[in-house]
Short mmCIF file of C-alpha atoms in Angstrom, two decimals:
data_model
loop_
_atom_site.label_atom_id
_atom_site.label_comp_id
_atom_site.label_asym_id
_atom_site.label_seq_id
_atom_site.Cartn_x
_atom_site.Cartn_y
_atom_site.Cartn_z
CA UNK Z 235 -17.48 -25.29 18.84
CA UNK Z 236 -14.26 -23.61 17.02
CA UNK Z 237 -13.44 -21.75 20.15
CA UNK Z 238 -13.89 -24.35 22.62
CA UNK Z 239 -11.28 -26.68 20.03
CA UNK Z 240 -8.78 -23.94 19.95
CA UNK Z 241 -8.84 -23.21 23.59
CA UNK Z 242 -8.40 -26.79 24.06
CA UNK Z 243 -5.35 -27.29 21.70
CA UNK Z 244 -3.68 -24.41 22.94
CA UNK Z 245 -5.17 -23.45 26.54
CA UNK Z 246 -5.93 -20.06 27.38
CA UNK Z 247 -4.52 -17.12 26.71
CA UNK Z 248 -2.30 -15.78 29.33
CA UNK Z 249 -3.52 -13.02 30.79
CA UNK Z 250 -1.49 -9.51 33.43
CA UNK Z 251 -1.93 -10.07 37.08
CA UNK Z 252 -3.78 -6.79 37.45
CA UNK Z 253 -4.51 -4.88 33.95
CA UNK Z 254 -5.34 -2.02 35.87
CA UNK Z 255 -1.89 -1.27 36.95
CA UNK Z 256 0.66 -0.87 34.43
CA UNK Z 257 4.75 -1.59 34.18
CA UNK Z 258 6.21 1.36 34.42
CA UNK Z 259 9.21 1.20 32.54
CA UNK Z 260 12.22 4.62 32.56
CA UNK Z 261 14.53 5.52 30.06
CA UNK Z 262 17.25 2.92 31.21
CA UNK Z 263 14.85 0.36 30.95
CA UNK Z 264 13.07 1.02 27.48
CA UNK Z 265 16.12 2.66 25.61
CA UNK Z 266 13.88 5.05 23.52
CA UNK Z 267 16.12 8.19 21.81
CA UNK Z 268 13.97 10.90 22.45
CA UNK Z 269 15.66 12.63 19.21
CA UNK Z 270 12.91 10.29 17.36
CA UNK Z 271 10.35 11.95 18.24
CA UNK Z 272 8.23 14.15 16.36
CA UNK Z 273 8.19 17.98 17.60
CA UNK Z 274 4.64 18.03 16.82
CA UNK Z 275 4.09 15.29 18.39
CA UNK Z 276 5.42 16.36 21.38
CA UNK Z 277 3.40 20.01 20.79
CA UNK Z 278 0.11 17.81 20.84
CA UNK Z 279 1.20 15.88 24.02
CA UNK Z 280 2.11 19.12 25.77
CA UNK Z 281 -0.78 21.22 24.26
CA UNK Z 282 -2.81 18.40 26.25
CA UNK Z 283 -1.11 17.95 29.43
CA UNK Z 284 -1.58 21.87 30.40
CA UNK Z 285 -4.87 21.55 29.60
CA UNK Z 286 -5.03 19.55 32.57
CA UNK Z 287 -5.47 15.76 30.41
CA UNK Z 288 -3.45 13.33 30.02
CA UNK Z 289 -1.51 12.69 26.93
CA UNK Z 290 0.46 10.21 25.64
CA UNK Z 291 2.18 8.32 22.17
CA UNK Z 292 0.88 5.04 21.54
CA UNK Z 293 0.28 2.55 19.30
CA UNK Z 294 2.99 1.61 16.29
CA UNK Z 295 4.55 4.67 17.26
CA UNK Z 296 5.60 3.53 20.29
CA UNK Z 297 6.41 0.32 18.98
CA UNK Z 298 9.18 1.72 16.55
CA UNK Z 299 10.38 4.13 19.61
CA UNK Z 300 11.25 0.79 21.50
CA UNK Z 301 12.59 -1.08 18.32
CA UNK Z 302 15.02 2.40 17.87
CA UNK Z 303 13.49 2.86 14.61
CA UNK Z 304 12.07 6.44 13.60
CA UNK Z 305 8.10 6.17 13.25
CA UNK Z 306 6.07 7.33 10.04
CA UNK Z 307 3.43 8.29 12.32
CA UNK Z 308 2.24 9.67 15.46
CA UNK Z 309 -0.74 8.82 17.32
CA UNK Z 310 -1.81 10.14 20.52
CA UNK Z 311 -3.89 8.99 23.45
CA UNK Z 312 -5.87 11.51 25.71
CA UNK Z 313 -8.70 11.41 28.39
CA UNK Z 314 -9.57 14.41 26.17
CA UNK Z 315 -13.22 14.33 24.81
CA UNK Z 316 -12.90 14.87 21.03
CA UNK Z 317 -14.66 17.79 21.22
CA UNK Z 318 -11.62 19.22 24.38
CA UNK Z 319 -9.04 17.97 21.92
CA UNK Z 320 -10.54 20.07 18.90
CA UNK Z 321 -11.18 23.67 20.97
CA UNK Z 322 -7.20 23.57 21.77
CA UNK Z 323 -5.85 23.39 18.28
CA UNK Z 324 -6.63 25.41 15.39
CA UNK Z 325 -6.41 23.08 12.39
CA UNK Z 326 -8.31 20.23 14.27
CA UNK Z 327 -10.87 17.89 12.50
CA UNK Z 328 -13.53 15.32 14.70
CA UNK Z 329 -13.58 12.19 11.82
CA UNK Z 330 -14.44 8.61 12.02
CA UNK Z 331 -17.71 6.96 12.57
CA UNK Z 332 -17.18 3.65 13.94
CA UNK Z 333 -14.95 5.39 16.46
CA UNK Z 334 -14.39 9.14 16.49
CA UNK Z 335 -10.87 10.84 16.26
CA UNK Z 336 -9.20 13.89 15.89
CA UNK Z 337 -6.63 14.90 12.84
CA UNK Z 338 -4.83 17.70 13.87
CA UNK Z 339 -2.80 19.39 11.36
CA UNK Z 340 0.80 21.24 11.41
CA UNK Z 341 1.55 22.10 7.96
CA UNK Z 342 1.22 18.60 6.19
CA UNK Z 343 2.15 17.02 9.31
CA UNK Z 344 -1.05 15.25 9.99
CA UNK Z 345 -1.46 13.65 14.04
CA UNK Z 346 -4.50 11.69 15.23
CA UNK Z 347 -5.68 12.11 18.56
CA UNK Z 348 -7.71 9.07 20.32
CA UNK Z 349 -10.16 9.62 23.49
CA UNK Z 350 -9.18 6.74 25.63
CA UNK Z 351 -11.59 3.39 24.95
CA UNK Z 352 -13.73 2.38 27.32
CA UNK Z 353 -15.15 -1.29 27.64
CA UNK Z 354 -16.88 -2.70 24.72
CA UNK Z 355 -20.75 -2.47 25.46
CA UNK Z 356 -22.76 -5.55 24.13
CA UNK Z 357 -25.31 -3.10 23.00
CA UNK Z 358 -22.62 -1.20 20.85
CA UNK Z 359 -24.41 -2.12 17.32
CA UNK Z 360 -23.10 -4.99 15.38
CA UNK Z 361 -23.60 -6.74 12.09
CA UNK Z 362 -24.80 -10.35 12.18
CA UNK Z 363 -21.10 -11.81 12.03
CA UNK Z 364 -19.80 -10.11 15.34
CA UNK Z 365 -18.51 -7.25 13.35
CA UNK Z 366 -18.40 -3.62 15.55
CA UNK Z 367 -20.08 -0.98 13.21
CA UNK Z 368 -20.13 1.84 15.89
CA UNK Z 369 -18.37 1.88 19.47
CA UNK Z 370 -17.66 5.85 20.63
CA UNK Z 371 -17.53 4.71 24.43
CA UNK Z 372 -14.79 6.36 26.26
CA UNK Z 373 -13.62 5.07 29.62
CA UNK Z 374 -9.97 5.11 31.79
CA UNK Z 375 -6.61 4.52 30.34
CA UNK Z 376 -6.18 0.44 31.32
CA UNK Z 377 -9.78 0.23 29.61
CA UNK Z 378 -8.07 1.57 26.80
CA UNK Z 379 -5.03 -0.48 26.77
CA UNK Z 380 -7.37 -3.51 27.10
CA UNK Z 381 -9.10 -2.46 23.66
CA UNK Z 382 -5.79 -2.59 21.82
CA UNK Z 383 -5.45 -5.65 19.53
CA UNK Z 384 -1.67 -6.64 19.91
CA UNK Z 385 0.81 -6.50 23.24
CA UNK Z 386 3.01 -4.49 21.39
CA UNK Z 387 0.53 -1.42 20.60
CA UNK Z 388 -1.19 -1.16 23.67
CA UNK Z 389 2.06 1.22 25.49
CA UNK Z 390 2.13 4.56 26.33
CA UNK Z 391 5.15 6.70 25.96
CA UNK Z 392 4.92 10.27 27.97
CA UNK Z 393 7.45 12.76 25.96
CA UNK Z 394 7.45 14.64 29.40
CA UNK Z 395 8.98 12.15 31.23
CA UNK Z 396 9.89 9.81 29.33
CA UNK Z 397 8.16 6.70 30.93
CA UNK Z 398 6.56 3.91 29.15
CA UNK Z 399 3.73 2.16 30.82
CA UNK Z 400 3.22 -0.84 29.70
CA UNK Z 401 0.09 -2.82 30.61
CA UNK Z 402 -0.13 -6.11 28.81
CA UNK Z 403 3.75 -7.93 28.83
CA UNK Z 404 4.28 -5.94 25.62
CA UNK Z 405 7.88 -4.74 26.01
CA UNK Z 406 8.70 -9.12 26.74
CA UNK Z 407 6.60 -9.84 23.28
CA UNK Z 408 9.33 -6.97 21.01
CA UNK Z 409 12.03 -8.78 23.36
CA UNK Z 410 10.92 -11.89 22.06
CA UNK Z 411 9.89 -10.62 19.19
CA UNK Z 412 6.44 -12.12 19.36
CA UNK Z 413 2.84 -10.81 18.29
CA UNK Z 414 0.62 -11.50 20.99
CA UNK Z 415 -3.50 -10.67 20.83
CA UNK Z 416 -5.00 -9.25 23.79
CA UNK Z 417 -8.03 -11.21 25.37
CA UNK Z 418 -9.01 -13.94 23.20
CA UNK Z 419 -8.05 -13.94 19.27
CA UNK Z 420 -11.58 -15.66 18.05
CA UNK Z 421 -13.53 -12.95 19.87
CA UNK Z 422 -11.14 -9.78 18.78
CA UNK Z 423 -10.93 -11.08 14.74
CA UNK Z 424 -14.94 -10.95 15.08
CA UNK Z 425 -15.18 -8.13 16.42
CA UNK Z 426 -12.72 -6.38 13.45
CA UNK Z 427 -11.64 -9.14 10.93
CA UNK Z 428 -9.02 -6.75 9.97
CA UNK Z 429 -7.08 -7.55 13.04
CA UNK Z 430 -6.31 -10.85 10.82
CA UNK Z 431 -4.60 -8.81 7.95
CA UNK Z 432 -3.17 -6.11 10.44
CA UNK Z 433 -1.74 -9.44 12.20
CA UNK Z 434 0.09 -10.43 8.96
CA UNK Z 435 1.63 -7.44 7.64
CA UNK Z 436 3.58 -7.02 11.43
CA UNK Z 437 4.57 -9.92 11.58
CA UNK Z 438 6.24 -9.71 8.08
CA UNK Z 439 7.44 -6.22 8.40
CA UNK Z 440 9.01 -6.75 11.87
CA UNK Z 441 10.52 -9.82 11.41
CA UNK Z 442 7.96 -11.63 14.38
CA UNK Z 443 6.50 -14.81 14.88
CA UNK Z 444 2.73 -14.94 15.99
CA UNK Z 445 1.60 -16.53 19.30
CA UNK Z 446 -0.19 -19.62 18.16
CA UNK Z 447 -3.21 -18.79 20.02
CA UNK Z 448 -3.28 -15.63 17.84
CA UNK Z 449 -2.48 -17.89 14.46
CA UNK Z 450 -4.84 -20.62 15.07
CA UNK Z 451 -8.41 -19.14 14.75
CA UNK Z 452 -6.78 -16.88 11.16
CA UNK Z 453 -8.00 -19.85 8.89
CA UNK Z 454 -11.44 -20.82 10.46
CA UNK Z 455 -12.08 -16.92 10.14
CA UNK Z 456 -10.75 -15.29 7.00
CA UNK Z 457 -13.90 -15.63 5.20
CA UNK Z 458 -15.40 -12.63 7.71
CA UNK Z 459 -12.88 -10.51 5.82
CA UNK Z 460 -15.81 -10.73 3.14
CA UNK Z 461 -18.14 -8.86 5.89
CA UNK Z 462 -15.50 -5.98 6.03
CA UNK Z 463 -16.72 -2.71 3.76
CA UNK Z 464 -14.40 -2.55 0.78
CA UNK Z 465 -12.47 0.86 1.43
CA UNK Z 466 -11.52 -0.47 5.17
CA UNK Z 467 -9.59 -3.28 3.53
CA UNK Z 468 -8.47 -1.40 0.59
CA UNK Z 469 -6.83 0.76 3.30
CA UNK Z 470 -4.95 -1.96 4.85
CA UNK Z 471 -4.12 -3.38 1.63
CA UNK Z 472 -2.65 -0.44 1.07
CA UNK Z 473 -0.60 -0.26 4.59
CA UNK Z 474 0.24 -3.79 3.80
CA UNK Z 475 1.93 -3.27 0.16
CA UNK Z 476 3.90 0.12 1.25
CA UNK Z 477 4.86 -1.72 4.41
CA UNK Z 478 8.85 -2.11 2.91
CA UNK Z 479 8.20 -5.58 2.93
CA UNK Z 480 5.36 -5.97 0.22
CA UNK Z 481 6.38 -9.14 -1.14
CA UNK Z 482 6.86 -11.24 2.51
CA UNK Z 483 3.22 -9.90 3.35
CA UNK Z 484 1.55 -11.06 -0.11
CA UNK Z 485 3.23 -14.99 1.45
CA UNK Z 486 2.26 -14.70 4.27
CA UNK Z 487 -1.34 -13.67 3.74
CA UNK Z 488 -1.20 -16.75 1.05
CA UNK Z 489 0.30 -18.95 4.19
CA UNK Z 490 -2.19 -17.92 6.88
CA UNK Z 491 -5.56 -18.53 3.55
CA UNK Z 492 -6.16 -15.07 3.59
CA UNK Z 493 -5.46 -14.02 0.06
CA UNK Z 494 -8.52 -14.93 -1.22
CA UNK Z 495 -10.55 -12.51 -2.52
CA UNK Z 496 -8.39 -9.76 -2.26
CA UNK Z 497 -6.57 -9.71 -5.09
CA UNK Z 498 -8.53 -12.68 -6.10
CA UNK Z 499 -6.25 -13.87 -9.54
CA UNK Z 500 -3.04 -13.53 -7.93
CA UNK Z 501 -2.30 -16.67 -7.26
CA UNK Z 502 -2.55 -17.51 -11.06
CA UNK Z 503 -0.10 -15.11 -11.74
CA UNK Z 504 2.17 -16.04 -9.03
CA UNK Z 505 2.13 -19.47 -10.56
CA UNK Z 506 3.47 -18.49 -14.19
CA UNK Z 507 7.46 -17.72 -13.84
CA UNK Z 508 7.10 -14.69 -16.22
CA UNK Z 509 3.95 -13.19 -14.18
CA UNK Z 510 6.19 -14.22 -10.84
CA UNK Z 511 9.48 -12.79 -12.03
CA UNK Z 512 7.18 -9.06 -12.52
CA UNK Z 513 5.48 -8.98 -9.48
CA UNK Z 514 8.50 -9.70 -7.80
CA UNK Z 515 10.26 -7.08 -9.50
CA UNK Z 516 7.62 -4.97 -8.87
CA UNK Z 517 7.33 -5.41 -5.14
CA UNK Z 518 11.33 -5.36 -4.46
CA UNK Z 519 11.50 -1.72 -6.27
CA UNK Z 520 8.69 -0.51 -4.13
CA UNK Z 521 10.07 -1.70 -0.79
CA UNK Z 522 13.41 -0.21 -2.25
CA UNK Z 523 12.38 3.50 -2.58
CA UNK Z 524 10.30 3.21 0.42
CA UNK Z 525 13.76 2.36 2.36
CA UNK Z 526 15.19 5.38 0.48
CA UNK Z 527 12.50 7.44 1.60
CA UNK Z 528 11.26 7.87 -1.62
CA UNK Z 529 7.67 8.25 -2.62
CA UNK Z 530 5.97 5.38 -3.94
CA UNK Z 531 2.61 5.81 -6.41
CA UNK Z 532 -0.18 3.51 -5.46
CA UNK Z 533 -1.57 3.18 -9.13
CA UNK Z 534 2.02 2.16 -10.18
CA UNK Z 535 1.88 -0.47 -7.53
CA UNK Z 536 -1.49 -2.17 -8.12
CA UNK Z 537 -1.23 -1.76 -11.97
CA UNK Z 538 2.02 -3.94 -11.76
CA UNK Z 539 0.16 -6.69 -9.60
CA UNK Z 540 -2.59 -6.62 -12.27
CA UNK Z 541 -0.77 -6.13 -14.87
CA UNK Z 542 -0.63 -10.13 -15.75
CA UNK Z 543 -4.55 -10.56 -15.71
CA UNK Z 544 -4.93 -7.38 -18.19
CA UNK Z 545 -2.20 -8.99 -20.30
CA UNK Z 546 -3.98 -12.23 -20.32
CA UNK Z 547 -7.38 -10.68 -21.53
CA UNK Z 548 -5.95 -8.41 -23.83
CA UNK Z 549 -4.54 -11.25 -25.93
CA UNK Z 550 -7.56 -13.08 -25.83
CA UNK Z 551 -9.56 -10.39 -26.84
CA UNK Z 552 -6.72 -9.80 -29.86
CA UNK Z 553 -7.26 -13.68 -30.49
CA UNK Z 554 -11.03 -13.19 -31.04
CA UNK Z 555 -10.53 -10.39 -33.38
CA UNK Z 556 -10.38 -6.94 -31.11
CA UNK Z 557 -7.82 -4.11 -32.47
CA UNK Z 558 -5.11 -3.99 -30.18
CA UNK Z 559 -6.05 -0.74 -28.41
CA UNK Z 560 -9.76 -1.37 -27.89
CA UNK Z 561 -8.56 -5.04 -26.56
CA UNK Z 562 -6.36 -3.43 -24.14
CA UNK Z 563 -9.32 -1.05 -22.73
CA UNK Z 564 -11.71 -3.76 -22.98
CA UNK Z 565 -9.43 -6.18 -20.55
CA UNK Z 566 -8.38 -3.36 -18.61
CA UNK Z 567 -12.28 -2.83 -17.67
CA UNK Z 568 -12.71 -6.59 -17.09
CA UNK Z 569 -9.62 -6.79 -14.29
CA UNK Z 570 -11.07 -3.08 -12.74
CA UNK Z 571 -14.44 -4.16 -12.45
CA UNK Z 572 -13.42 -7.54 -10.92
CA UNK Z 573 -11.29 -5.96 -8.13
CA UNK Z 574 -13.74 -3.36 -7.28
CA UNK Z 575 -16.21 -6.07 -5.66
CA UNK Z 576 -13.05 -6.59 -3.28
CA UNK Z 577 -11.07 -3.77 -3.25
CA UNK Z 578 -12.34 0.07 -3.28
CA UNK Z 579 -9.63 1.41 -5.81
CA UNK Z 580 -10.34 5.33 -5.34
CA UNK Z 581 -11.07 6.45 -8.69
CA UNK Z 582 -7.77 8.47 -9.00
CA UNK Z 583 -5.82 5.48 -8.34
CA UNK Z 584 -8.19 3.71 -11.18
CA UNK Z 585 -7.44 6.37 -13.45
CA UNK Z 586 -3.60 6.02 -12.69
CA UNK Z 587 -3.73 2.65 -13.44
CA UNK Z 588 -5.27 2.86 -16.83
CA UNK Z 589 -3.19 5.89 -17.75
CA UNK Z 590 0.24 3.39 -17.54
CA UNK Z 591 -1.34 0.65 -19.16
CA UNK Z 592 -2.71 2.62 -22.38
CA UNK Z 593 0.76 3.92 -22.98
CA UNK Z 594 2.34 0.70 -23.03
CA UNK Z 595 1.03 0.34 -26.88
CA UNK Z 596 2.58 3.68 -27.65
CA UNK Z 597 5.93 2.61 -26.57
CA UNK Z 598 5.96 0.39 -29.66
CA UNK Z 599 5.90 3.00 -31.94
CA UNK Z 600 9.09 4.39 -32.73
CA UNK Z 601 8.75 6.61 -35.94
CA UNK Z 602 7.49 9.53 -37.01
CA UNK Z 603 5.41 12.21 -34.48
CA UNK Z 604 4.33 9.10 -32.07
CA UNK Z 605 7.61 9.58 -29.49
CA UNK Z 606 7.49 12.79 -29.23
CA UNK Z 607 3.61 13.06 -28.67
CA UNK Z 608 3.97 10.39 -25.89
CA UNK Z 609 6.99 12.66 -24.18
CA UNK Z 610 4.45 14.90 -22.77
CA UNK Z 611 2.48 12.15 -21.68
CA UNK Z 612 1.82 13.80 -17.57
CA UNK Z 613 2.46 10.17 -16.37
CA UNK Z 614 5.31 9.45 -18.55
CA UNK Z 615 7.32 8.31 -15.90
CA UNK Z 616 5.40 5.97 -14.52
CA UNK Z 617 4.42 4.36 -17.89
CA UNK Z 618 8.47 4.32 -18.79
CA UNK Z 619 9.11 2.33 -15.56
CA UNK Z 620 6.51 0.21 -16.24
CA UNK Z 621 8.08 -0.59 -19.51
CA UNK Z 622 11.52 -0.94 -17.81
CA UNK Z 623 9.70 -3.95 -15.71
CA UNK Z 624 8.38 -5.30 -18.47
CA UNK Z 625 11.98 -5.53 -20.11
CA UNK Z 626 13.64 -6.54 -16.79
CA UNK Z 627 11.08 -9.52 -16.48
CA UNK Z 628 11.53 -10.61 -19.49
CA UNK Z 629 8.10 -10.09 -21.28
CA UNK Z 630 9.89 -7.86 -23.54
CA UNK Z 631 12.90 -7.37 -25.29
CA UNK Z 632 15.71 -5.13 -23.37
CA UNK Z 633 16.24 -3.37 -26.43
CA UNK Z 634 12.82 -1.62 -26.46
CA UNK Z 635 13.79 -0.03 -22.54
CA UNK Z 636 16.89 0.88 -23.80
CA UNK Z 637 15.62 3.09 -26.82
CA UNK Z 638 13.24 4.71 -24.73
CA UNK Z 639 16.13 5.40 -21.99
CA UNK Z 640 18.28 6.75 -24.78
CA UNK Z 641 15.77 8.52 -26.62
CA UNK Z 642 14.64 10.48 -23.26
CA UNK Z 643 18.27 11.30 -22.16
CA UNK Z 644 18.99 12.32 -26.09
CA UNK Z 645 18.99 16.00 -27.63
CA UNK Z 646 17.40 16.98 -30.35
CA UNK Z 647 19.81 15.94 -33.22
CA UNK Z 648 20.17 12.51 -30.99
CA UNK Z 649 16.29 11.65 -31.42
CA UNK Z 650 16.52 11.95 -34.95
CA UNK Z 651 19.39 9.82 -34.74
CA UNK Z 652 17.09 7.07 -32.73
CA UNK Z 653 14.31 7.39 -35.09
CA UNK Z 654 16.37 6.79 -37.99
CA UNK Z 655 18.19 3.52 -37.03
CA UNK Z 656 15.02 1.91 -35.85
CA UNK Z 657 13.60 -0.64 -38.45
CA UNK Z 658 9.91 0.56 -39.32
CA UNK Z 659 8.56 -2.44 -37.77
CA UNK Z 660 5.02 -1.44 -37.01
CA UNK Z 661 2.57 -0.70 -39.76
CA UNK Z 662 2.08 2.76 -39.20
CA UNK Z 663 5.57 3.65 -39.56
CA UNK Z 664 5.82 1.89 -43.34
CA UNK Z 665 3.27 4.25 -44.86
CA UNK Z 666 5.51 7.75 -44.42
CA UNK Z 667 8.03 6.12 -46.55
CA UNK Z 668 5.94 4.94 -49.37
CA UNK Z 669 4.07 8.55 -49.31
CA UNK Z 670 7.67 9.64 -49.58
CA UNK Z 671 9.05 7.56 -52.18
CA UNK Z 672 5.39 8.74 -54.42
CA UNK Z 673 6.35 12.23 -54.06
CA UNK Z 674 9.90 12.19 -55.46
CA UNK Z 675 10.47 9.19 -57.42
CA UNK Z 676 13.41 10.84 -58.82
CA UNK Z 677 14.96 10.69 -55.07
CA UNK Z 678 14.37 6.93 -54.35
CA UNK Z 679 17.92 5.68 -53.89
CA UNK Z 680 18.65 8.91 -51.47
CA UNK Z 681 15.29 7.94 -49.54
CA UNK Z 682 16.32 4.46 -49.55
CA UNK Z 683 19.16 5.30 -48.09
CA UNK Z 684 17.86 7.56 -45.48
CA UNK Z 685 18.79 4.30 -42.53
CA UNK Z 686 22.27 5.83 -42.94
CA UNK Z 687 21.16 9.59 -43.62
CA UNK Z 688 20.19 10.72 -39.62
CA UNK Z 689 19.37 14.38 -41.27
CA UNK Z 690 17.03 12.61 -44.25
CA UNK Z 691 15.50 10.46 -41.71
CA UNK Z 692 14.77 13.25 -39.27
CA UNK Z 693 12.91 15.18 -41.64
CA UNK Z 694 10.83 12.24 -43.04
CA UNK Z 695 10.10 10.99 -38.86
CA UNK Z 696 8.92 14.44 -38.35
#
């Protein structure tokens, strides 16, 4: 019933002449620098092709080529059987279950290697939505192209001669800077519901418009996201926030009703102008070093989106009574356990996460042993940042960033210096001083005077 109203709104999906036969497109006509390309890349395609197979880049990689951008990543598509592509490389690896590949490995240069698709069998096994669990049929190269999900991943790029063959109008769609699905859109997002989020993050990282065809089914179907094992959409998650354009693919996904569920409070945060203002800040630093080329930490990323919801829990469990440090683990288990449902956070990641959020107590104590403890911290860094957003969103004061800034850059006698003009605000800090005071009662107006004493202060802090 939903596919027969679709196809009547919007009519069918247009479809090559002959999908057999492929565009062939030369350098003149695609404009690809050949400089982009990866030497091992070109190693695998060459390895290949005097092996007697056919090799070729495809996918995103491709994609960039044409859009003059350098890619991330390399894929490569063979008529190679997994099992030819791994007995010609020596740090080769047959993965994958659903669909088998090959990661072969220069260095930390990692390349997958794809034996070309054949068609889809109807007895390839399938969960009761549609869903492929396991398709390893292999089959010609236009077979291949056919399997592709967009127009603008299914071409071929031979290093060798620097052709393109392009079988599905793709090199019109990045002219007119369109995402297009191949065959029809209900049938593909059943078959892989991820196709939906994969859909969303292009089209916000490239700057593209989706066909309507492609756009119209995306609400009806979202909920078969739910049907979709945990770590597959934790990956694309993943792809999704380190895209360089994090925060236009968290609105679009909200746009297109696809949020739900994945991050499944978000939209409470995204409501509240503080909560906003950090996840914003959050996102546009990410997509920053990622432009720079700079490595970005995963468990820095989601523990600033969830950072609002542990906030949220951790005063209400202070409002019931908790101590502030067993509140803060207590909420932080509530928000981890309610995302792992949706999202398989690898445990590392889940460690990373409650490593930045525990220090964020320990940044309020500025006195005594307590800084200097928390400067060997190993994730430091990551917790400081995190405090920096904090300041920058306004949750907290600047001042408190700006101590920690100075108190890091600071030598030794410049520490003291720090710890002595801070007021003893927190509780812990007030006992050393009346300890003190107990001790040399003779000494009180020189201890009481220690604010202005760095030396006096620096030997009562430590």
């Amino acid at each position: 019933m939903i596919k027969k109203l679709i196809r009547r709104i919007l009519g069918k999906p247009q479809q090559a002449a002959d999908p057999t036969q492929p565009v062939v497109l030369g350098p003149q006509e695609h404009g690809i620098n050949p400089e982009l390309v990866s030497n091992n890349a070109i190693r695998v395609t060459q390895t290949l092709q005097q092996a007697g197979f056919k090799a070729f880049l495809v996918g995103g990689a491709v994609r960039d080529l044409l859009l003059g951008v350098k890619p991330k990543d390399f894929d490569i598509a063979t008529n190679a059987t997994p099992e030819q592509v791994k007995a010609l490389f020596r740090r080769a690896f047959i993965i994958g279950r659903r669909f088998q590949i090959v990661h072969v490995m220069f260095g930390q240069d990692l390349l997958e290697v794809t034996t070309f698709r054949g068609a889809a069998k109807e007895a390839a096994p399938k969960d009761e939505h549609g869903r492929v669990l396991r398709d390893n049929t292999f089959g010609e190269q236009h077979e291949d192209a056919l399997r592709r999900d967009f127009t603008i991943n299914a071409m071929y790029y031979d290093p060798a001669t620097q052709e393109v063959l392009d079988y599905h109008g793709g090199m019109a769609d990045i002219r007119n800077r369109t995402l297009r699905m191949i065959g029809v859109p209900e049938e593909r997002y059943r078959e892989d519901p991820v196709r939906m989020l994969r859909v969303v993050r292009f089209a916000a990282k490239l700057g593209f418009e989706i066909d309507p065809s492609a756009q119209a089914p995306i609400p009806v179907m979202a909920p078969l996201i739910n049907n979709v094992p945990a770590a597959r959409v934790f990956d694309e998650m993943l792809k999704l926030l380190m895209s360089g354009q994090a925060m236009a693919c968290l609105e679009r996904l909200r746009s297109e009703g696809l949020h739900h569920g994945l991050l499944p409070l978000l939209d409470v945060v995204m409501e509240q102008p503080l909560g906003e203002r950090f996840v914003r800040l959050a996102l546009d630093n990410t997509d920053l070093r990622i432009r720079q080329g700079k490595p970005v930490s995963p468990g820095f990323l989601f523990a600033s989106l969830l950072w609002h919801q542990v906030l949220e829990k951790w005063r209400a469990y202070q409002a019931a009574g908790e101590f502030p440090i067993p509140a803060l683990h207590q909420a932080a288990d509530d928000v981890l356990n309610g995302q792992t449902e949706k999202l398989a956070l690898q445990r590392r990641i889940a460690t990373d996460m409650r490593d930045i959020w525990a220090m964020q107590p320990r940044f309020e104590r500025r006195s005594g042993k307590s800084p200097y403890k928390l400067l060997e911290h190993p994730r430091l860094r990551a917790g400081y940042d995190f405090l920096l957003l904090r300041c920058e969103s306004g949750e907290l004061d600047a001042e408190a960033g700006e101590w920690w800034t100075a108190f890091m850059e600071a030598d030794g006698p410049g520490r003291e210096e720090l710890l002595a003009r801070k007021p003893k605000a927190d509780g812990e800090a007030a006992a050393p001083k009346k300890r003190a005071r107990r001790r040399r009662p003779k000494k009180e107006s020189a201890t009481g005077a220690a604010g202005d004493n760095p030396t006096m202060a620096g030997e009562h802090g430590e």
